[in-house]
Every structure is written in C-alpha cells, then in structure tokens.
Amino acid sequence: MGLSPFLQTEISSNTFLLPFLVPNLYLQLSALQGTWSDVCLTQYHHFIEESALKELLEEEKEQEEAGAGEHHHLHHSSCHECLQLENTTIESVKFASAENIPELPEDCSSTAGEKGDEWLQKGVKRINLAGKPPNILIYLGSEAAKGRFEQVKSVLRECVDAESYTIYQLHQEQVLRDPWIDNSLLLVIATEEPIPEGSHKQFMTFLSRGGKILGFSSSFTFGGVQLKHKNKLRKAVHELLVSKKDSPEVKLNLLVSGCVFEEGMKGDGSRVKVWSRLNNADKDPVIVHLTHGSSGGEAILSQAHLELDSSSMDVQTEEDFNLLKMSNSKRYEVLKEILTCLGLSCESSEIPVLTPIYLLSPDEEIHLAFLKWLEGNVDAEGLRPSSKVSLKFISSCESKVEVTPSLMPVLTEMSSFSSQHFSLETYQQHLQTKKLGKILLFTEVTTTTMNLLDGLMFELPEEMGLIAVAVRQTQGKGRGGNVWLSPVGCALSTLHISIPLHSNLGQRIPFIQHLVSLAVVEAVRSIPGYQDIELRVKWPNDIYYSDLMKLGGVLVNSTLIETTFHILIGFGFNVNNSNPTICINDLIAKFNREEGTELKALSADCLIARTVTVLERLIEVFQEKGPNGVLPLYYKYWVHSGKQVRLRSEDGPLAWIVGIDDYGYLQVHQEGKGVESVHPDGNSFDMLRNLIVPKH
C-alpha cells in the first residue's frame, strides 16, 4: 500500500503523522472513528495507552519482517529513523483512544464525516500558533441546548479561517475526565452559570500550559478580577467604547449581560487591561484582557454579548434591532481582533477557484434556437471571442478547458447541471417574461457577471434575452469603480436589455437604474403576505432596509449602436447572508417575530426571476406612459420623502427633497429659489451625503 501524497504532511518536533509510522494503527482507528475529522492528519482526538501503542508497533514490525502486508515501501517500526522517533511519537499521540477526547459529536458530521476525505485530498493548511492542535472547544456548563452551541459555533466560523479549525462542544462531564487541555487551542466559555471549582482549576491549568480562553458573558474570572452585578443593564442594548491599538476607539451597540468588571481590580495590574467600557456615566469595564503564567496563557473576557446579533430572542424592540444591525459589521471587526489577539487566524480564505459556466434556459424551444444561432456564430473550436471574456462552448465536462479570467468554458448540455445554490426549476417557475432572462449563463464562481455577456449581446436576437447569474464573484463591481463584496447568499446577476433610442425610455436612459431598484423591492413586496417587509429604494441606485442599511445596488452600462441602446444591468442584493450587514431574510425573520407570522425565507433564484419579470413590466409601462406611469410606485417605496440635503458642499445651503424629474435626476426645493434638479458630485460613496450639486 503506497503512501498517498495527501498523507505526506510535515513532521515537526511536537506533531507526528501517525499513519507514516504505524499504518495498521491508522486503519484500526479509522474503523473505530468511521470517518476522520479534518484535523486528524496531524493529531488524534482519542486516547491510546502507551502499552497498547507499543504492542501495535511490535505487531507492525513482526508483520513487516514476515513479509506480511504490502507496507514494504513505507517506513517501518524497525527503521532506524522510526525507532529514534518512536518515544516522541508515543507522547504525541498519547491523548488518543477509542474513548472521547472530547467525543466527536454527531452534529459535527458536516465537517468530520461528509467532508473528511475532501479535506484530506485538499491538503488543507493548518494554523497552529501555540503548538496545539487546531481545535476550538465551546463550554456551555450544564446547558444542553443544541441551539446555543450552534449559535456560538456559527459566529466563530464567520470570523476564523474555516479551513484551519474545527469546533466542538466541551460538555461539563468531559472537563475533568477527558485530556482536552493539551488538545485544544482555544476554549470559549459561554455560560453565565457559576463555574464548578474543579472545572475552574482545569481551566487555569489550560491557561498555565499556554491555552487561550474567550469568555462570552460568563462567570469565569481569575487573577483578582471580580464581577459586579448591575441588573438594570441586563438584556438591554448599550453603547460600548472599544479601545483599538494605533487607531481611534470604536463605538458600537451590543446586548449586555447585566454584569461589569470591578474597576478596582486586585492583583498585578500589568496582567489586566481594559479593552472596552460602557459609554455611560460610570464607564463600566465590560471587556478585559488578562495573562496568566509564563507559557503564553491569556484570556479575553467580555460581559457584552459579542456572540449575539439582532436575531436574539432578547431583542424586543425595533430600536434595539436597528442599533444591533447597524453595529453588526463593527461587532465582527471587534470579535476578529479579539480572536487574532488570542492567536487565531481570521484571514479570509483563499479566493475561490473560477468554475465553468452552464448554458441554461427555462424555455426548451429558445434553448434549441440559441444553440442553432451559435452554430453560425462561433469558430470551429466553439469559441466566441471578446475583449473582456471569451466563451468556449462545449457539450460536456469531458472537454478539458481551463477556466481563466479571460477564457471560460460554457457547458451547453442542460441535463448535466446541478447546484445547491440555484434551482433552474425555481427560476423557471418565477420567470414570467416575454423576452428578458430567457438565456441564462450560470456559474458558481466568476470574476464579475458584468463581463460574461459582452461577446454575445450585440448580435443575439432580441427575443433571446441574456442574463448571467453567479453564486460568488471575485471582482464584483460597484458604482464609480467601487468593489462590491459578493459572499454566498447574495443574488448576483447581469441582465441585457435593448432599448430603442427614439422611445420614452431611450430618451431617459438614467431612469433605468431607478426601474431596476424598484423591481428588486417590488419583487419581494408584491408577494402576498410580504407587502410590509421594510425594503426600500434609495436614489439613485440602492436597495435599503428602511433608511438605515444598504443591502443591494445597481450598476448600469449602456452602449448606443445606431438607434439601439444595448444596456447591461448589474444588480446584487443580499438574500440569505446576514453578515456583514443585513439581508432580506433577516427582514422576514424580524417581521415574523414582531407580527407572529410564519412567512418563508426567500431564495436568490426566486428573487432574480421575479426581479426580471417585474422589470420587464415596468419598462413596458414606462414606454407607454413615460415617467408618470412608474413614479407613484417608486415614491411608495423610496426613503427620501421630507428629507433634507445640502447643495454644493457639506456646509452649503439646505434643500428639501421633493421627487425626481422626467430624466431621473433628483428634485429639491430650496427656500426662495423654487424646485431645481440636481445630481451627485461623483466623489462620495453615498450619493446623498450632503454633496449634491445643481445640474447645469
């Protein structure tokens, strides 16, 4: 049996790859465990008695000497190098048995079971700054609620490099029984229950051996630090001031536990540092950093609920919901800084690999017509060249074409398509258009959907409406060259439309961005039961939660060829990604809590199809009736009624927003000067941030 390349892991002074030395033991443990966790390459999570290990080593030696097995080309237990390493190896795997350490929970199967082989084959990197296995343990005391564990686990996985750590629950009965102390990098204590004396002693031992502890509103303290109860703070949102190294302090709003740290903390002051205080009269300390021992042990203890967001059941009012959501990105920023201080990697994972494109259509007849059109519009190799992205049309994955930013294969056989993020059936069900969105280029990962249609849109028959959809973008584009973040959970699309120059909309092209923003909002709020979801439009091209937070935007590029505008409309909006700000399903969940309803969460495939459908109808109305045909609906959903802005500069004259004119520009009323149309100055990320300049 040969040594697979993915098992050739680096051997350091304190971490040895057991299969390299004792392949039979590896096989036996694999059988016991079922499927290995993604960290089992470098450390084992079960305890093996030294004598049992030696016995297995001897058996391995005897088998090799007798010629048994097929391990003759591996290192043997009789090999001089292996004999030298044997004693240290035994120490290195001493904490591994068929018993628990802690027991791998069934609910971790998504990491340990289904993906175990995948992790092995990927040769996953390991961050191990403290010389400990990359395990994070969550201690919840006697709480058995799975929901609480998943809640804390989820927020941690949002912050740390998910491919570098595994997260398990440390049950109370395991604290004294199992040898977890030498097998974990970070212990998260997330219970308000008193810590039993024996458990507290174990936690201090963990610190003395270089372990790291993060406390989420827990009763755990040490080193003279004491807790003071302030019940009036409990289950309420308060403003915190967080100190940051070499930068101004950060203000954010969080739920507070009802406890603060005593100001007059005893013990060695150099080992205790206050990281955050409440912004109240007492300036109560709520986050402290402590060190312990000489081996690098340290703890950051927080009495602010960094692990809870606006979906917490403790959030009772709309004001609290809004404060927490507006602080959400700062909450993650602070949490990542804390985890980084404790030695974990919070760097983003590597840029995802680009994937092939699938040619899809909800209409089989149009799909066949497009393939027929392709026959006369690609070269002998199936290539459709473009200055941005050339497309190579192939029938199946069997044709090996590398995916690059400038050349992407397009699979034309629809029967081979499947995706966990996009359902063609759902898209087909919700797309009710005459032309738009009929030919779909779908990919899991691309640079930007804005480039995918460039080589097709000028010559394709109009009835074959093009749309590109991606799950993730690596180079998403925003207005004015800004970068658009594109995590999984966004609806990301670029749609092609053709508009005659001598038409109502052709004479008012800036209006298109308003129609698309309106289409996104109407796609949600026109669903029965969803009409009161607080999704709105913000001039000129944004989709907002109320007037508080952006969750989507629109980018329009137009090219005039003879008497036809060819327009690429890029739109992206958050559907199921709560972080870093807010998403549509957050608003639905909020509405359900407040109104006692049970509205279902929505999906990107559904909302992209509905948006395109609504947009086609809005364009038809605009072409027939002009701006007045769509403005009543636009004003129903926009955020600007009665708002004030400053003209020309941040200290310029005040004016009231009154609407938009026939060409899509903002109209304002300045006292003594009547109503005038204005536009952005082009320098601000927020087009309305007091930087509106009169249009000349």
mmCIF file with all atom_site columns, N, CA, C and O in Angstrom, residues 388 450 457 477-481 493-497 499 505 508-517 540-542 553-559 565-572 615:
data_model
loop_
_atom_site.group_PDB
_atom_site.id
_atom_site.type_symbol
_atom_site.label_atom_id
_atom_site.label_alt_id
_atom_site.label_comp_id
_atom_site.label_asym_id
_atom_site.label_entity_id
_atom_site.label_seq_id
_atom_site.pdbx_PDB_ins_code
_atom_site.Cartn_x
_atom_site.Cartn_y
_atom_site.Cartn_z
_atom_site.occupancy
_atom_site.B_iso_or_equiv
_atom_site.pdbx_formal_charge
_atom_site.auth_seq_id
_atom_site.auth_comp_id
_atom_site.auth_asym_id
_atom_site.auth_atom_id
_atom_site.pdbx_PDB_model_num
ATOM 1   N N  . LYS A 1 388 ? -13.245 41.175 -23.307 1.00 0.00 ? 388 LYS A N  1
ATOM 2   C CA . LYS A 1 388 ? -13.325 41.024 -21.846 1.00 0.00 ? 388 LYS A CA 1
ATOM 3   C C  . LYS A 1 388 ? -13.214 39.563 -21.419 1.00 0.00 ? 388 LYS A C  1
ATOM 4   O O  . LYS A 1 388 ? -12.300 39.170 -20.722 1.00 0.00 ? 388 LYS A O  1
ATOM 5   N N  . MET A 1 450 ? -20.666 41.101 -14.996 1.00 0.00 ? 450 MET A N  1
ATOM 6   C CA . MET A 1 450 ? -20.750 42.218 -15.945 1.00 0.00 ? 450 MET A CA 1
ATOM 7   C C  . MET A 1 450 ? -19.956 41.946 -17.224 1.00 0.00 ? 450 MET A C  1
ATOM 8   O O  . MET A 1 450 ? -20.198 42.573 -18.254 1.00 0.00 ? 450 MET A O  1
ATOM 9   N N  . MET A 1 457 ? -24.007 40.014 -26.648 1.00 0.00 ? 457 MET A N  1
ATOM 10  C CA . MET A 1 457 ? -25.215 40.843 -26.580 1.00 0.00 ? 457 MET A CA 1
ATOM 11  C C  . MET A 1 457 ? -25.499 41.652 -27.839 1.00 0.00 ? 457 MET A C  1
ATOM 12  O O  . MET A 1 457 ? -26.651 41.984 -28.127 1.00 0.00 ? 457 MET A O  1
ATOM 13  N N  . LYS A 1 477 ? -18.225 44.455 -9.184  1.00 0.00 ? 477 LYS A N  1
ATOM 14  C CA . LYS A 1 477 ? -18.089 45.883 -9.465  1.00 0.00 ? 477 LYS A CA 1
ATOM 15  C C  . LYS A 1 477 ? -19.253 46.669 -8.880  1.00 0.00 ? 477 LYS A C  1
ATOM 16  O O  . LYS A 1 477 ? -20.397 46.239 -8.944  1.00 0.00 ? 477 LYS A O  1
ATOM 17  N N  . GLY A 1 478 ? -18.931 47.829 -8.328  1.00 0.00 ? 478 GLY A N  1
ATOM 18  C CA . GLY A 1 478 ? -19.950 48.746 -7.848  1.00 0.00 ? 478 GLY A CA 1
ATOM 19  C C  . GLY A 1 478 ? -19.879 50.053 -8.612  1.00 0.00 ? 478 GLY A C  1
ATOM 20  O O  . GLY A 1 478 ? -19.074 50.224 -9.529  1.00 0.00 ? 478 GLY A O  1
ATOM 21  N N  . ARG A 1 479 ? -20.709 51.000 -8.214  1.00 0.00 ? 479 ARG A N  1
ATOM 22  C CA . ARG A 1 479 ? -20.771 52.285 -8.913  1.00 0.00 ? 479 ARG A CA 1
ATOM 23  C C  . ARG A 1 479 ? -19.456 53.043 -8.730  1.00 0.00 ? 479 ARG A C  1
ATOM 24  O O  . ARG A 1 479 ? -18.852 53.027 -7.671  1.00 0.00 ? 479 ARG A O  1
ATOM 25  N N  . GLY A 1 480 ? -19.007 53.706 -9.776  1.00 0.00 ? 480 GLY A N  1
ATOM 26  C CA . GLY A 1 480 ? -17.806 54.529 -9.691  1.00 0.00 ? 480 GLY A CA 1
ATOM 27  C C  . GLY A 1 480 ? -16.536 53.741 -9.459  1.00 0.00 ? 480 GLY A C  1
ATOM 28  O O  . GLY A 1 480 ? -15.562 54.261 -8.928  1.00 0.00 ? 480 GLY A O  1
ATOM 29  N N  . GLY A 1 481 ? -16.525 52.453 -9.832  1.00 0.00 ? 481 GLY A N  1
ATOM 30  C CA . GLY A 1 481 ? -15.327 51.641 -9.658  1.00 0.00 ? 481 GLY A CA 1
ATOM 31  C C  . GLY A 1 481 ? -15.192 51.036 -8.279  1.00 0.00 ? 481 GLY A C  1
ATOM 32  O O  . GLY A 1 481 ? -14.184 50.399 -7.970  1.00 0.00 ? 481 GLY A O  1
ATOM 33  N N  . SER A 1 493 ? -26.431 39.150 -10.502 1.00 0.00 ? 493 SER A N  1
ATOM 34  C CA . SER A 1 493 ? -26.846 38.979 -11.893 1.00 0.00 ? 493 SER A CA 1
ATOM 35  C C  . SER A 1 493 ? -26.441 40.156 -12.744 1.00 0.00 ? 493 SER A C  1
ATOM 36  O O  . SER A 1 493 ? -26.302 41.281 -12.254 1.00 0.00 ? 493 SER A O  1
ATOM 37  N N  . THR A 1 494 ? -26.287 39.875 -14.043 1.00 0.00 ? 494 THR A N  1
ATOM 38  C CA . THR A 1 494 ? -26.190 40.922 -15.053 1.00 0.00 ? 494 THR A CA 1
ATOM 39  C C  . THR A 1 494 ? -27.183 40.585 -16.150 1.00 0.00 ? 494 THR A C  1
ATOM 40  O O  . THR A 1 494 ? -27.178 39.479 -16.695 1.00 0.00 ? 494 THR A O  1
ATOM 41  N N  . LEU A 1 495 ? -28.045 41.544 -16.459 1.00 0.00 ? 495 LEU A N  1
ATOM 42  C CA . LEU A 1 495 ? -29.114 41.363 -17.433 1.00 0.00 ? 495 LEU A CA 1
ATOM 43  C C  . LEU A 1 495 ? -28.861 42.261 -18.639 1.00 0.00 ? 495 LEU A C  1
ATOM 44  O O  . LEU A 1 495 ? -28.450 43.417 -18.482 1.00 0.00 ? 495 LEU A O  1
ATOM 45  N N  . HIS A 1 496 ? -29.119 41.737 -19.837 1.00 0.00 ? 496 HIS A N  1
ATOM 46  C CA . HIS A 1 496 ? -29.016 42.547 -21.054 1.00 0.00 ? 496 HIS A CA 1
ATOM 47  C C  . HIS A 1 496 ? -30.415 42.950 -21.522 1.00 0.00 ? 496 HIS A C  1
ATOM 48  O O  . HIS A 1 496 ? -31.311 42.112 -21.610 1.00 0.00 ? 496 HIS A O  1
ATOM 49  N N  . ILE A 1 497 ? -30.572 44.243 -21.797 1.00 0.00 ? 497 ILE A N  1
ATOM 50  C CA . ILE A 1 497 ? -31.818 44.716 -22.408 1.00 0.00 ? 497 ILE A CA 1
ATOM 51  C C  . ILE A 1 497 ? -31.474 45.624 -23.591 1.00 0.00 ? 497 ILE A C  1
ATOM 52  O O  . ILE A 1 497 ? -30.395 46.238 -23.624 1.00 0.00 ? 497 ILE A O  1
ATOM 53  N N  . ILE A 1 499 ? -32.972 48.900 -25.787 1.00 0.00 ? 499 ILE A N  1
ATOM 54  C CA . ILE A 1 499 ? -33.946 49.994 -25.723 1.00 0.00 ? 499 ILE A CA 1
ATOM 55  C C  . ILE A 1 499 ? -33.779 50.874 -26.968 1.00 0.00 ? 499 ILE A C  1
ATOM 56  O O  . ILE A 1 499 ? -32.686 51.402 -27.221 1.00 0.00 ? 499 ILE A O  1
ATOM 57  N N  . LEU A 1 505 ? -38.141 55.599 -22.868 1.00 0.00 ? 505 LEU A N  1
ATOM 58  C CA . LEU A 1 505 ? -37.010 55.235 -22.012 1.00 0.00 ? 505 LEU A CA 1
ATOM 59  C C  . LEU A 1 505 ? -35.686 55.515 -22.712 1.00 0.00 ? 505 LEU A C  1
ATOM 60  O O  . LEU A 1 505 ? -34.699 55.889 -22.056 1.00 0.00 ? 505 LEU A O  1
ATOM 61  N N  . ARG A 1 508 ? -34.516 58.733 -21.896 1.00 0.00 ? 508 ARG A N  1
ATOM 62  C CA . ARG A 1 508 ? -34.326 58.950 -20.446 1.00 0.00 ? 508 ARG A CA 1
ATOM 63  C C  . ARG A 1 508 ? -33.571 57.766 -19.836 1.00 0.00 ? 508 ARG A C  1
ATOM 64  O O  . ARG A 1 508 ? -34.001 57.168 -18.858 1.00 0.00 ? 508 ARG A O  1
ATOM 65  N N  . ILE A 1 509 ? -32.431 57.435 -20.421 1.00 0.00 ? 509 ILE A N  1
ATOM 66  C CA . ILE A 1 509 ? -31.671 56.254 -20.005 1.00 0.00 ? 509 ILE A CA 1
ATOM 67  C C  . ILE A 1 509 ? -31.317 56.258 -18.510 1.00 0.00 ? 509 ILE A C  1
ATOM 68  O O  . ILE A 1 509 ? -31.312 55.201 -17.874 1.00 0.00 ? 509 ILE A O  1
ATOM 69  N N  . PRO A 1 510 ? -31.023 57.414 -17.860 1.00 0.00 ? 510 PRO A N  1
ATOM 70  C CA . PRO A 1 510 ? -30.727 57.378 -16.420 1.00 0.00 ? 510 PRO A CA 1
ATOM 71  C C  . PRO A 1 510 ? -31.845 56.774 -15.577 1.00 0.00 ? 510 PRO A C  1
ATOM 72  O O  . PRO A 1 510 ? -31.610 56.355 -14.438 1.00 0.00 ? 510 PRO A O  1
ATOM 73  N N  . PHE A 1 511 ? -33.059 56.727 -16.131 1.00 0.00 ? 511 PHE A N  1
ATOM 74  C CA . PHE A 1 511 ? -34.181 56.178 -15.375 1.00 0.00 ? 511 PHE A CA 1
ATOM 75  C C  . PHE A 1 511 ? -34.063 54.660 -15.162 1.00 0.00 ? 511 PHE A C  1
ATOM 76  O O  . PHE A 1 511 ? -34.713 54.096 -14.285 1.00 0.00 ? 511 PHE A O  1
ATOM 77  N N  . ILE A 1 512 ? -33.246 54.009 -15.974 1.00 0.00 ? 512 ILE A N  1
ATOM 78  C CA . ILE A 1 512 ? -33.179 52.541 -15.898 1.00 0.00 ? 512 ILE A CA 1
ATOM 79  C C  . ILE A 1 512 ? -32.738 52.065 -14.521 1.00 0.00 ? 512 ILE A C  1
ATOM 80  O O  . ILE A 1 512 ? -33.292 51.108 -13.963 1.00 0.00 ? 512 ILE A O  1
ATOM 81  N N  . GLN A 1 513 ? -31.745 52.727 -13.930 1.00 0.00 ? 513 GLN A N  1
ATOM 82  C CA . GLN A 1 513 ? -31.277 52.292 -12.608 1.00 0.00 ? 513 GLN A CA 1
ATOM 83  C C  . GLN A 1 513 ? -32.391 52.397 -11.564 1.00 0.00 ? 513 GLN A C  1
ATOM 84  O O  . GLN A 1 513 ? -32.479 51.563 -10.658 1.00 0.00 ? 513 GLN A O  1
ATOM 85  N N  . HIS A 1 514 ? -33.266 53.402 -11.718 1.00 0.00 ? 514 HIS A N  1
ATOM 86  C CA . HIS A 1 514 ? -34.384 53.539 -10.782 1.00 0.00 ? 514 HIS A CA 1
ATOM 87  C C  . HIS A 1 514 ? -35.394 52.413 -10.979 1.00 0.00 ? 514 HIS A C  1
ATOM 88  O O  . HIS A 1 514 ? -35.942 51.875 -10.007 1.00 0.00 ? 514 HIS A O  1
ATOM 89  N N  . LEU A 1 515 ? -35.617 52.034 -12.231 1.00 0.00 ? 515 LEU A N  1
ATOM 90  C CA . LEU A 1 515 ? -36.563 50.952 -12.509 1.00 0.00 ? 515 LEU A CA 1
ATOM 91  C C  . LEU A 1 515 ? -36.060 49.622 -11.955 1.00 0.00 ? 515 LEU A C  1
ATOM 92  O O  . LEU A 1 515 ? -36.838 48.819 -11.437 1.00 0.00 ? 515 LEU A O  1
ATOM 93  N N  . VAL A 1 516 ? -34.753 49.392 -12.049 1.00 0.00 ? 516 VAL A N  1
ATOM 94  C CA . VAL A 1 516 ? -34.195 48.122 -11.548 1.00 0.00 ? 516 VAL A CA 1
ATOM 95  C C  . VAL A 1 516 ? -34.266 48.075 -10.023 1.00 0.00 ? 516 VAL A C  1
ATOM 96  O O  . VAL A 1 516 ? -34.658 47.057 -9.438  1.00 0.00 ? 516 VAL A O  1
ATOM 97  N N  . SER A 1 517 ? -33.893 49.159 -9.360  1.00 0.00 ? 517 SER A N  1
ATOM 98  C CA . SER A 1 517 ? -34.001 49.205 -7.890  1.00 0.00 ? 517 SER A CA 1
ATOM 99  C C  . SER A 1 517 ? -35.440 48.958 -7.455  1.00 0.00 ? 517 SER A C  1
ATOM 100 O O  . SER A 1 517 ? -35.701 48.202 -6.512  1.00 0.00 ? 517 SER A O  1
ATOM 101 N N  . PRO A 1 540 ? -29.566 57.151 -6.086  1.00 0.00 ? 540 PRO A N  1
ATOM 102 C CA . PRO A 1 540 ? -30.111 56.803 -7.396  1.00 0.00 ? 540 PRO A CA 1
ATOM 103 C C  . PRO A 1 540 ? -30.196 55.304 -7.681  1.00 0.00 ? 540 PRO A C  1
ATOM 104 O O  . PRO A 1 540 ? -30.904 54.914 -8.602  1.00 0.00 ? 540 PRO A O  1
ATOM 105 N N  . ASN A 1 541 ? -29.482 54.452 -6.929  1.00 0.00 ? 541 ASN A N  1
ATOM 106 C CA . ASN A 1 541 ? -29.370 53.067 -7.404  1.00 0.00 ? 541 ASN A CA 1
ATOM 107 C C  . ASN A 1 541 ? -29.205 52.042 -6.286  1.00 0.00 ? 541 ASN A C  1
ATOM 108 O O  . ASN A 1 541 ? -28.574 51.001 -6.483  1.00 0.00 ? 541 ASN A O  1
ATOM 109 N N  . ASP A 1 542 ? -29.750 52.317 -5.101  1.00 0.00 ? 542 ASP A N  1
ATOM 110 C CA . ASP A 1 542 ? -29.536 51.415 -3.966  1.00 0.00 ? 542 ASP A CA 1
ATOM 111 C C  . ASP A 1 542 ? -30.838 50.797 -3.470  1.00 0.00 ? 542 ASP A C  1
ATOM 112 O O  . ASP A 1 542 ? -31.920 51.384 -3.599  1.00 0.00 ? 542 ASP A O  1
ATOM 113 N N  . GLY A 1 553 ? -27.533 46.930 -4.660  1.00 0.00 ? 553 GLY A N  1
ATOM 114 C CA . GLY A 1 553 ? -27.251 48.057 -5.530  1.00 0.00 ? 553 GLY A CA 1
ATOM 115 C C  . GLY A 1 553 ? -27.349 47.668 -6.987  1.00 0.00 ? 553 GLY A C  1
ATOM 116 O O  . GLY A 1 553 ? -27.453 46.483 -7.330  1.00 0.00 ? 553 GLY A O  1
ATOM 117 N N  . VAL A 1 554 ? -27.319 48.680 -7.843  1.00 0.00 ? 554 VAL A N  1
ATOM 118 C CA . VAL A 1 554 ? -27.492 48.504 -9.285  1.00 0.00 ? 554 VAL A CA 1
ATOM 119 C C  . VAL A 1 554 ? -26.374 49.247 -10.010 1.00 0.00 ? 554 VAL A C  1
ATOM 120 O O  . VAL A 1 554 ? -25.994 50.353 -9.623  1.00 0.00 ? 554 VAL A O  1
ATOM 121 N N  . LEU A 1 555 ? -25.846 48.624 -11.078 1.00 0.00 ? 555 LEU A N  1
ATOM 122 C CA . LEU A 1 555 ? -24.840 49.251 -11.926 1.00 0.00 ? 555 LEU A CA 1
ATOM 123 C C  . LEU A 1 555 ? -25.305 49.111 -13.374 1.00 0.00 ? 555 LEU A C  1
ATOM 124 O O  . LEU A 1 555 ? -25.624 48.012 -13.822 1.00 0.00 ? 555 LEU A O  1
ATOM 125 N N  . VAL A 1 556 ? -25.342 50.227 -14.116 1.00 0.00 ? 556 VAL A N  1
ATOM 126 C CA . VAL A 1 556 ? -25.844 50.222 -15.489 1.00 0.00 ? 556 VAL A CA 1
ATOM 127 C C  . VAL A 1 556 ? -24.757 50.717 -16.442 1.00 0.00 ? 556 VAL A C  1
ATOM 128 O O  . VAL A 1 556 ? -24.189 51.796 -16.235 1.00 0.00 ? 556 VAL A O  1
ATOM 129 N N  . ASN A 1 557 ? -24.458 49.915 -17.465 1.00 0.00 ? 557 ASN A N  1
ATOM 130 C CA . ASN A 1 557 ? -23.562 50.331 -18.549 1.00 0.00 ? 557 ASN A CA 1
ATOM 131 C C  . ASN A 1 557 ? -24.337 50.288 -19.855 1.00 0.00 ? 557 ASN A C  1
ATOM 132 O O  . ASN A 1 557 ? -24.982 49.278 -20.164 1.00 0.00 ? 557 ASN A O  1
ATOM 133 N N  . SER A 1 558 ? -24.280 51.378 -20.629 1.00 0.00 ? 558 SER A N  1
ATOM 134 C CA . SER A 1 558 ? -25.045 51.423 -21.881 1.00 0.00 ? 558 SER A CA 1
ATOM 135 C C  . SER A 1 558 ? -24.131 51.715 -23.063 1.00 0.00 ? 558 SER A C  1
ATOM 136 O O  . SER A 1 558 ? -23.145 52.455 -22.945 1.00 0.00 ? 558 SER A O  1
ATOM 137 N N  . THR A 1 559 ? -24.453 51.098 -24.203 1.00 0.00 ? 559 THR A N  1
ATOM 138 C CA . THR A 1 559 ? -23.724 51.317 -25.456 1.00 0.00 ? 559 THR A CA 1
ATOM 139 C C  . THR A 1 559 ? -24.747 51.588 -26.555 1.00 0.00 ? 559 THR A C  1
ATOM 140 O O  . THR A 1 559 ? -25.668 50.792 -26.754 1.00 0.00 ? 559 THR A O  1
ATOM 141 N N  . PHE A 1 565 ? -29.958 51.259 -27.856 1.00 0.00 ? 565 PHE A N  1
ATOM 142 C CA . PHE A 1 565 ? -29.115 51.161 -26.668 1.00 0.00 ? 565 PHE A CA 1
ATOM 143 C C  . PHE A 1 565 ? -29.019 49.692 -26.254 1.00 0.00 ? 565 PHE A C  1
ATOM 144 O O  . PHE A 1 565 ? -30.040 49.026 -26.037 1.00 0.00 ? 565 PHE A O  1
ATOM 145 N N  . HIS A 1 566 ? -27.796 49.190 -26.149 1.00 0.00 ? 566 HIS A N  1
ATOM 146 C CA . HIS A 1 566 ? -27.556 47.874 -25.550 1.00 0.00 ? 566 HIS A CA 1
ATOM 147 C C  . HIS A 1 566 ? -27.095 48.130 -24.118 1.00 0.00 ? 566 HIS A C  1
ATOM 148 O O  . HIS A 1 566 ? -26.055 48.758 -23.894 1.00 0.00 ? 566 HIS A O  1
ATOM 149 N N  . ILE A 1 567 ? -27.874 47.655 -23.183 1.00 0.00 ? 567 ILE A N  1
ATOM 150 C CA . ILE A 1 567 ? -27.651 48.017 -21.769 1.00 0.00 ? 567 ILE A CA 1
ATOM 151 C C  . ILE A 1 567 ? -27.393 46.772 -20.944 1.00 0.00 ? 567 ILE A C  1
ATOM 152 O O  . ILE A 1 567 ? -28.163 45.793 -20.996 1.00 0.00 ? 567 ILE A O  1
ATOM 153 N N  . LEU A 1 568 ? -26.304 46.801 -20.206 1.00 0.00 ? 568 LEU A N  1
ATOM 154 C CA . LEU A 1 568 ? -26.007 45.753 -19.234 1.00 0.00 ? 568 LEU A CA 1
ATOM 155 C C  . LEU A 1 568 ? -26.365 46.270 -17.850 1.00 0.00 ? 568 LEU A C  1
ATOM 156 O O  . LEU A 1 568 ? -25.857 47.315 -17.418 1.00 0.00 ? 568 LEU A O  1
ATOM 157 N N  . ILE A 1 569 ? -27.231 45.551 -17.170 1.00 0.00 ? 569 ILE A N  1
ATOM 158 C CA . ILE A 1 569 ? -27.690 45.947 -15.831 1.00 0.00 ? 569 ILE A CA 1
ATOM 159 C C  . ILE A 1 569 ? -27.142 44.937 -14.841 1.00 0.00 ? 569 ILE A C  1
ATOM 160 O O  . ILE A 1 569 ? -27.545 43.766 -14.818 1.00 0.00 ? 569 ILE A O  1
ATOM 161 N N  . GLY A 1 570 ? -26.205 45.372 -14.031 1.00 0.00 ? 570 GLY A N  1
ATOM 162 C CA . GLY A 1 570 ? -25.699 44.515 -12.954 1.00 0.00 ? 570 GLY A CA 1
ATOM 163 C C  . GLY A 1 570 ? -26.453 44.825 -11.684 1.00 0.00 ? 570 GLY A C  1
ATOM 164 O O  . GLY A 1 570 ? -26.558 45.989 -11.282 1.00 0.00 ? 570 GLY A O  1
ATOM 165 N N  . PHE A 1 571 ? -27.013 43.801 -11.057 1.00 0.00 ? 571 PHE A N  1
ATOM 166 C CA . PHE A 1 571 ? -27.666 44.047 -9.763  1.00 0.00 ? 571 PHE A CA 1
ATOM 167 C C  . PHE A 1 571 ? -27.290 42.937 -8.796  1.00 0.00 ? 571 PHE A C  1
ATOM 168 O O  . PHE A 1 571 ? -27.152 41.769 -9.153  1.00 0.00 ? 571 PHE A O  1
ATOM 169 N N  . GLY A 1 572 ? -27.088 43.356 -7.556  1.00 0.00 ? 572 GLY A N  1
ATOM 170 C CA . GLY A 1 572 ? -26.756 42.413 -6.492  1.00 0.00 ? 572 GLY A CA 1
ATOM 171 C C  . GLY A 1 572 ? -27.442 42.837 -5.216  1.00 0.00 ? 572 GLY A C  1
ATOM 172 O O  . GLY A 1 572 ? -27.463 44.031 -4.882  1.00 0.00 ? 572 GLY A O  1
ATOM 173 N N  . LEU A 1 615 ? -39.233 43.920 -13.773 1.00 0.00 ? 615 LEU A N  1
ATOM 174 C CA . LEU A 1 615 ? -38.549 44.931 -14.572 1.00 0.00 ? 615 LEU A CA 1
ATOM 175 C C  . LEU A 1 615 ? -39.126 45.000 -15.985 1.00 0.00 ? 615 LEU A C  1
ATOM 176 O O  . LEU A 1 615 ? -39.333 46.101 -16.529 1.00 0.00 ? 615 LEU A O  1
#
